[in-house]
Amino acid sequence: MHAPDDAVLDVVFIHGLDGDSLTSWCRNPGDTSGSFWPSWLAEDLSGLAVWSLGYQARSSKWLGRAMTIQDRAINLLAELQSHGVGSRPICFVTHSMGGLIVKEMLLLAAEGLTNYTNFADAAKGVVFLSTPHNGSGLATAATALKRLYRSTSAVKGLERNGAHLRQLGDRYRDWCNEVGLPNLVLFETHPTRGVRVVDESSANPGLAHVRPIPVDANHLNISKPEDRDSLVYKQVKYFLEELLNDLQRIDVSPISKINISSSTETRPLAETPEPFLLPLDKLDPFDLEIHPSISPESHMGDLPKLTRYVERPHDVKLGEIFQSAESGENAIVVLVGSSSSGKTRAAWEAVSQLPPSWNLWHPLVPMRPRAVVNGIASIPPRTVIWLNELQHYILTYPSEVGEEVAARLRMLLRDKSRGPILVVGTIWPEYLARISTQPAAGEPDPHSQARSLVTDREIRVPTAFTPAQLEMANEAGDPRLKQALASSASAEITQYLAGAPALLERYEAAPAAARAVVKVAIDAERLGQAETLNRSFLEQAAVGYLSDNEWHILGDDWLDQALEYSGGICRGATGLLVSRRLRPTEDPKKLPQFILADYVAQWGRRVSCFEVPPAAFWEAGLKHLTTPEQLISLGDAAASRWRIRHAAMLYQRAIDAGDPDAFFRMGELEESRGETARAFELFLKGANAGNLGAQLKVGDNLSHQGHLTDAKHWLRAAANQGEFRALQSLAQIAEAAGDDREAVGLLQEAVWMAGLSASSPLRQLARLRERLGQDTEAEALRKQSRAGIQTVMRRSLADMAQRRGGIAALERECLEQVSAAQDEGRTVDSFHLELLAEIYEESGEGAKAEGLADLIAERGSMSALLALVAERFNKGDKREAERLARKAADGGDSYGLHELARCSPDNDRLQQMLKFGLEPNGQISSTSV
């Protein structure tokens, strides 16, 4: 319709059933020039090439033929390609079934199943006008359109909640969330000849951050706006303007733009500096966060900055991946190992073997995740993206920021035209475990993109050298290696070389003020506040770690002295706590940030597992944390330890800053201490502010109170944001009212929204089908639910012992598994440790059982400790049960305390603890605020 030479965006209109390329988009079919609104867009927006694609899409065989949706998708891809469409960015504007065809087209392109992969890269946006994403009932459509159906293949593909449409919806939703493709969704609110053809539930594609817009139109005229002031035209025009602005701010790229959906401030893309690339032959390994080696205790003469390198099996695997990248393939590798195990050095050794034509990008400024988002579109081929401490990039709060980073990296790796690109990351095992853990059925998945990025890309780096590797190190002739061999009884050579023992020695010998400052940093890191370590925070918090005598004898310059000691070089290795040097591009007025040595951070996480920071630490957070995200994160740390008073103050600060999530968090806190009225008030405020969890809480609460109209309003609001559990609650309301047909429809929608991996809505639907006498359908649903994510209960200890030949045989088997893991340098499986703890508890060896539970807790899980709480309470040892429950709460899991209070309604002390919580020093609070 309009294709100027300087166009930067193709806009392709695709009609639906019984439409054509002209009249589908004209309010007045007799006036295809004046009322044809694609032409209005060409007139109003420069930079557009406008196309309207026509194809046979008859709903009845009396009127003509039609292909299946899948066949038509291939047909239209070929048609567009023959007209040169696909070589520059595209936005599709679709009506009705045209939207389903476009989804099929883009997925065929994205999944590489055709010769049209460029269309997935070129797609920059999709507009859906009354598209039946989960199908449109044929009976209602037939009534609405007054057709005598002998249905064509196209119509048969529109069966409501049909298997193919469900799969198409799931695949498109996953792909859109992965690449961040913008979507605009509008739907009809008026009937067409008495019937709504596509209602709001069918029109909702279930995409994150996409809210369908209701329009005062029916199914036929929603695609035919009357004038330029109509809602449909203005929304589509605004959507295209945003796409044009994005394309004109940056070079046109095959990477689809991902909308930044966090509250983190970022500079406009136009002001973002180009990524700072370094040629490999110009790199200093210490700029890449590699630990300097210790200085030998006595040595004459100069030594290289780094020790001689001893190759181990993981280096061979790493070299193979680097060779594939050198030959032209995009690749990612993630080295997994504990602090100072040698993972970063291994990555450096492999990078240094690449040809000098390669560059390296180490994204750090303004913040690590934002640096990736801002710069990744400009990365050229033959670049190593260096992501040391990968958790700082993809394991973030809020999780959407890390998910965006992971999605962009995945898209870059999939784009072969931009290769070769090599992404190199390092990560601690405990952080990888958080990313790799699948959420329980029905729970949100905050790390799906990150999990997809790292899964099957890991190379494990053992903590210790084998005897053969120790011999190789001895033969290298480096005096530093010889010192490490002589001093490290555990064969942890890399840790010794990085100065780990010397760092701990320096910490143990530190003056009181320096020790306090480092302890603040340890607690901040393990409570998720590593980014808050500025001088003011350290100064206020450290006071709480000093005794009265220690505080009174300090001089006025105590903080300077403490920081000087903490930052001192330790046998040639980086200090305990060092000031991060600002880069030239950073604001010189920015408060200096301090970085804790990662070995000390990992060691501190373990030895301080059950310690609660003093009140001064939490008060420093209240005063110096600057963003709602930081306040909520520290509030969560306080709440999980049942330090209610400080959690409430932190949440309130976030509420005052206008964060809707804080209402929900505060509401959960009040609910857990029995203040239901106050909790509902907070949930209602959060619901009005748009928080999904609060909307679900309000809806369920109102439903239990019998206020069904209001309950359905909030549950539908949550469902419109993609919360399938809200649909299950709506189905329960409908079922209780005797409207089984509506309940079935809602549960079908819940299944479609949640996907077949969530078993709960499938089981609920199966039960209802069975009650309606539909036994075959019910059994099929139960079979599907069994294939989804299940909650698996471990067999009882007695049952497992019987199957293994007795308790002694079971203990022997567990000990063998633990010994084998230790011999191989693997992390011991927590399952066997938990089982051993239960065996020892059953055998009366309580101290050994608690020791193993502590070991598991140090790894981040309180499950074994909470199991001991239940065991001792059931044995009648309530004092010991409470002691262990308090210990678990100090470690970050207060579930045991709540259960003890619930089971002891006559225990006034436990009831007071439940209501008011604990102070940081462990005393029961007298008030919660």
Coordinates of C-alpha atoms in Angstrom, one line a residue, residues 603-910:
W603 CA 33.4 -18.6 54.6
G604 CA 31.3 -16.0 56.5
R605 CA 28.1 -17.4 55.0
R606 CA 28.9 -20.7 56.4
V607 CA 30.2 -19.8 59.9
S608 CA 27.6 -17.1 60.4
C609 CA 24.7 -19.2 59.2
F610 CA 22.8 -19.0 62.5
E611 CA 23.8 -15.4 63.6
V612 CA 21.3 -12.6 63.4
P613 CA 22.9 -9.1 62.8
P614 CA 22.5 -6.7 65.7
A615 CA 19.9 -3.9 65.8
A616 CA 22.4 -1.4 64.5
F617 CA 22.7 -3.3 61.2
W618 CA 19.0 -3.2 60.6
E619 CA 18.8 0.5 61.6
A620 CA 21.6 1.3 59.2
G621 CA 19.6 -0.4 56.5
L622 CA 16.6 1.7 57.3
K623 CA 18.6 4.9 57.0
H624 CA 20.9 4.2 54.1
L625 CA 19.1 1.8 51.7
T626 CA 17.8 3.9 48.8
T627 CA 15.5 1.8 46.7
P628 CA 12.3 0.0 47.5
E629 CA 13.9 -3.2 46.1
Q630 CA 16.7 -3.1 48.7
L631 CA 14.3 -2.2 51.5
I632 CA 12.0 -5.1 50.6
S633 CA 14.9 -7.5 50.3
L634 CA 16.2 -6.7 53.7
G635 CA 12.7 -6.7 55.1
D636 CA 12.3 -10.2 53.8
A637 CA 15.5 -11.2 55.5
A638 CA 14.1 -9.8 58.8
A639 CA 10.7 -11.4 58.3
S640 CA 12.1 -14.9 57.6
R641 CA 14.1 -14.6 60.9
W642 CA 10.8 -13.5 62.6
R643 CA 12.3 -10.1 63.5
I644 CA 8.9 -8.6 62.9
R645 CA 9.6 -5.1 64.2
H646 CA 12.5 -4.4 61.9
A647 CA 10.7 -6.2 58.9
A648 CA 7.7 -3.9 59.4
M649 CA 9.8 -0.8 59.5
L650 CA 11.7 -1.7 56.3
Y651 CA 8.4 -2.6 54.5
Q652 CA 6.9 0.7 55.7
R653 CA 9.8 2.6 54.2
A654 CA 9.2 0.8 50.9
I655 CA 5.4 1.6 51.1
D656 CA 6.2 5.2 51.7
A657 CA 8.4 5.1 48.5
G658 CA 5.3 3.9 46.6
D659 CA 6.1 0.3 46.0
P660 CA 3.0 -1.9 45.6
D661 CA 4.9 -5.1 46.4
A662 CA 5.6 -3.8 49.9
F663 CA 1.8 -3.7 50.7
F664 CA 1.7 -7.4 49.9
R665 CA 4.8 -8.2 52.0
M666 CA 3.5 -6.3 55.0
G667 CA 0.1 -7.9 54.6
E668 CA 1.7 -11.4 54.7
L669 CA 3.6 -10.4 57.8
E670 CA 0.4 -9.2 59.5
E671 CA -1.5 -12.3 58.4
S672 CA 1.2 -14.7 59.8
R673 CA 1.0 -13.0 63.2
G674 CA -2.8 -13.3 63.3
E675 CA -3.7 -9.7 62.5
T676 CA -6.2 -10.6 59.7
A677 CA -8.1 -7.3 59.6
R678 CA -4.9 -5.3 59.2
A679 CA -3.6 -7.8 56.7
F680 CA -6.7 -7.5 54.5
E681 CA -6.4 -3.7 54.6
L682 CA -2.8 -3.9 53.3
F683 CA -3.7 -6.5 50.7
L684 CA -6.5 -4.3 49.5
K685 CA -4.1 -1.4 49.1
G686 CA -1.7 -3.6 47.2
A687 CA -4.5 -4.9 45.0
N688 CA -5.5 -1.4 44.1
A689 CA -1.9 -0.6 43.3
G690 CA -1.8 -3.6 40.9
N691 CA 0.1 -6.2 42.9
L692 CA -1.0 -9.7 41.6
G693 CA -0.4 -11.6 44.9
A694 CA -2.5 -9.0 46.8
Q695 CA -5.3 -9.3 44.2
L696 CA -5.4 -13.0 44.7
K697 CA -5.4 -12.7 48.5
V698 CA -8.2 -10.1 48.4
G699 CA -10.3 -12.2 46.1
D700 CA -9.9 -15.4 48.1
N701 CA -10.6 -13.6 51.4
L702 CA -13.8 -11.9 50.0
S703 CA -14.9 -15.3 48.6
H704 CA -14.5 -16.9 52.1
Q705 CA -16.6 -14.1 53.6
G706 CA -19.3 -14.6 51.0
H707 CA -18.8 -11.3 49.1
L708 CA -18.8 -13.0 45.8
T709 CA -19.3 -10.1 43.4
D710 CA -16.3 -8.2 44.8
A711 CA -14.3 -11.5 45.1
K712 CA -14.8 -12.2 41.4
H713 CA -13.7 -8.7 40.5
W714 CA -10.3 -9.1 42.2
L715 CA -9.8 -12.7 41.1
R716 CA -10.5 -11.7 37.5
A717 CA -8.0 -8.9 37.9
A718 CA -5.3 -11.4 39.0
A719 CA -6.2 -13.8 36.2
N720 CA -5.8 -11.0 33.7
Q721 CA -2.2 -10.7 34.9
G722 CA -1.6 -14.4 34.3
E723 CA -2.4 -15.9 37.7
F724 CA -4.0 -19.3 37.0
R725 CA -4.8 -19.9 40.7
A726 CA -7.3 -17.0 40.5
L727 CA -9.1 -18.9 37.8
Q728 CA -9.2 -22.0 40.0
S729 CA -10.8 -19.9 42.8
L730 CA -13.3 -18.5 40.3
A731 CA -14.1 -22.0 39.3
Q732 CA -14.8 -23.0 42.9
I733 CA -17.2 -20.0 43.3
A734 CA -19.0 -21.1 40.1
E735 CA -19.2 -24.7 41.2
A736 CA -20.5 -23.7 44.7
A737 CA -23.2 -21.7 42.9
G738 CA -24.2 -24.8 40.8
D739 CA -22.8 -23.4 37.6
D740 CA -20.7 -26.4 36.5
R741 CA -20.5 -25.2 32.9
E742 CA -18.9 -22.0 33.9
A743 CA -16.6 -23.8 36.3
V744 CA -15.4 -26.1 33.6
G745 CA -14.7 -23.2 31.3
L746 CA -12.7 -21.4 34.0
L747 CA -10.6 -24.5 34.7
Q748 CA -9.9 -25.0 31.1
E749 CA -8.7 -21.5 30.9
A750 CA -6.5 -22.1 34.0
V751 CA -5.0 -25.2 32.4
W752 CA -4.3 -23.2 29.3
M753 CA -2.7 -20.4 31.3
A754 CA -0.7 -22.6 33.6
G755 CA 0.4 -25.2 31.0
L756 CA 0.3 -28.9 31.4
S757 CA 3.2 -28.9 33.8
A758 CA 0.9 -27.6 36.6
S759 CA -1.1 -30.6 37.9
S760 CA -3.4 -28.7 40.3
P761 CA -5.9 -27.3 37.8
L762 CA -5.8 -30.5 35.8
R763 CA -6.8 -32.5 38.9
Q764 CA -9.5 -30.0 39.8
L765 CA -11.0 -30.2 36.3
A766 CA -10.8 -34.0 36.3
R767 CA -12.8 -34.1 39.6
L768 CA -15.5 -31.8 38.1
R769 CA -15.6 -33.8 34.8
E770 CA -16.1 -37.0 36.8
R771 CA -18.9 -35.5 38.8
L772 CA -20.6 -34.6 35.5
G773 CA -20.3 -38.2 34.4
Q774 CA -17.6 -37.6 31.9
D775 CA -15.3 -40.4 33.1
T776 CA -13.2 -40.8 30.0
E777 CA -12.3 -37.1 30.0
A778 CA -11.6 -37.2 33.7
E779 CA -9.2 -40.1 33.4
A780 CA -7.4 -38.3 30.5
L781 CA -7.0 -35.2 32.7
R782 CA -5.7 -37.2 35.6
K783 CA -3.2 -38.9 33.3
Q784 CA -2.0 -35.4 32.2
S785 CA -1.7 -34.3 35.8
R786 CA 0.5 -37.2 36.7
A787 CA 2.8 -36.2 33.9
G788 CA 3.2 -32.7 35.3
I789 CA 5.2 -31.5 38.3
Q790 CA 4.4 -33.5 41.3
T791 CA 5.2 -33.1 45.0
V792 CA 7.0 -36.3 45.9
M793 CA 7.0 -37.4 49.5
R794 CA 10.1 -39.4 50.7
R795 CA 9.4 -42.8 52.0
S796 CA 9.4 -43.2 55.8
L797 CA 12.7 -44.1 57.4
A798 CA 11.3 -47.4 58.6
D799 CA 10.2 -48.3 55.1
M800 CA 13.6 -47.4 53.6
A801 CA 15.4 -49.3 56.2
Q802 CA 13.3 -52.4 55.6
R803 CA 14.0 -52.2 51.9
R804 CA 17.7 -51.9 52.4
G805 CA 18.0 -54.7 54.9
G806 CA 17.9 -52.8 58.2
I807 CA 18.8 -49.5 59.7
A808 CA 22.5 -50.4 59.9
A809 CA 22.6 -51.3 56.2
L810 CA 20.9 -48.0 55.3
E811 CA 23.4 -46.0 57.4
R812 CA 26.3 -47.8 55.7
E813 CA 24.9 -47.1 52.3
C814 CA 24.6 -43.4 53.1
L815 CA 28.1 -43.2 54.5
E816 CA 29.4 -44.9 51.4
Q817 CA 27.7 -42.3 49.2
V818 CA 29.1 -39.4 51.3
S819 CA 32.6 -40.9 51.1
A820 CA 32.5 -41.4 47.4
A821 CA 31.4 -37.8 46.8
Q822 CA 34.3 -36.5 49.0
D823 CA 36.8 -38.7 47.2
E824 CA 35.6 -37.4 43.8
G825 CA 35.6 -33.8 44.8
R826 CA 31.8 -33.5 44.4
T827 CA 29.4 -31.8 46.8
V828 CA 27.8 -34.4 49.1
D829 CA 24.2 -34.9 48.2
S830 CA 22.0 -33.3 50.9
F831 CA 19.5 -36.2 50.6
H832 CA 22.0 -38.7 52.1
L833 CA 23.0 -36.2 54.9
E834 CA 19.3 -35.6 55.8
L835 CA 18.7 -39.4 55.9
L836 CA 21.8 -39.8 58.1
A837 CA 20.5 -37.1 60.5
E838 CA 17.2 -38.9 60.8
I839 CA 19.0 -42.2 61.4
Y840 CA 21.1 -40.7 64.2
E841 CA 18.0 -38.9 65.7
E842 CA 16.1 -42.2 65.7
S843 CA 19.1 -44.0 67.3
G844 CA 19.3 -41.4 70.1
E845 CA 22.4 -39.7 68.9
G846 CA 20.9 -36.2 68.9
A847 CA 24.2 -34.3 68.8
K848 CA 25.3 -36.1 65.6
A849 CA 21.9 -35.5 64.1
E850 CA 22.0 -31.8 64.8
G851 CA 25.6 -31.5 63.5
L852 CA 24.5 -32.9 60.2
A853 CA 21.4 -30.6 60.2
D854 CA 23.7 -27.7 60.8
L855 CA 25.9 -28.7 57.8
I856 CA 22.8 -28.9 55.6
A857 CA 21.7 -25.5 56.9
E858 CA 25.1 -23.9 56.0
R859 CA 24.3 -24.9 52.4
G860 CA 21.1 -22.9 52.6
S861 CA 18.4 -25.4 53.6
M862 CA 16.8 -25.7 57.0
S863 CA 14.8 -28.8 56.1
A864 CA 16.7 -31.2 58.3
L865 CA 16.7 -28.9 61.3
L866 CA 13.0 -28.4 61.0
A867 CA 12.5 -32.2 60.8
L868 CA 14.4 -32.5 64.2
V869 CA 12.0 -29.8 65.6
A870 CA 9.1 -32.0 64.8
E871 CA 10.8 -35.2 66.0
R872 CA 11.6 -33.7 69.4
F873 CA 8.2 -32.1 69.9
N874 CA 6.5 -35.4 69.1
K875 CA 8.8 -37.1 71.7
G876 CA 7.6 -34.6 74.3
D877 CA 10.9 -32.7 74.5
K878 CA 9.3 -29.3 73.9
R879 CA 12.2 -27.3 75.3
E880 CA 14.7 -28.8 72.8
A881 CA 12.1 -28.4 70.0
E882 CA 11.8 -24.7 70.7
R883 CA 15.6 -24.3 70.9
L884 CA 16.0 -25.9 67.5
A885 CA 13.1 -23.9 66.1
R886 CA 14.7 -20.7 67.3
K887 CA 18.0 -21.8 65.7
A888 CA 16.2 -22.4 62.3
A889 CA 14.6 -19.0 62.6
D890 CA 17.9 -17.3 63.2
G891 CA 19.1 -19.1 60.1
G892 CA 16.2 -17.7 58.0
D893 CA 13.3 -20.1 58.4
S894 CA 10.7 -19.4 61.1
Y895 CA 8.3 -22.1 60.0
G896 CA 9.2 -24.3 63.0
L897 CA 8.4 -21.4 65.4
H898 CA 5.0 -20.9 63.8
E899 CA 4.2 -24.6 64.0
L900 CA 5.2 -24.8 67.7
A901 CA 3.0 -21.8 68.5
R902 CA 0.1 -23.3 66.5
C903 CA 0.4 -26.6 68.4
S904 CA 0.8 -24.9 71.8
P905 CA -2.2 -22.5 72.1
D906 CA -1.8 -22.5 75.9
N907 CA 1.8 -21.5 75.9
D908 CA 1.7 -17.7 76.6
R909 CA 5.4 -17.2 75.8
L910 CA 5.1 -18.9 72.3

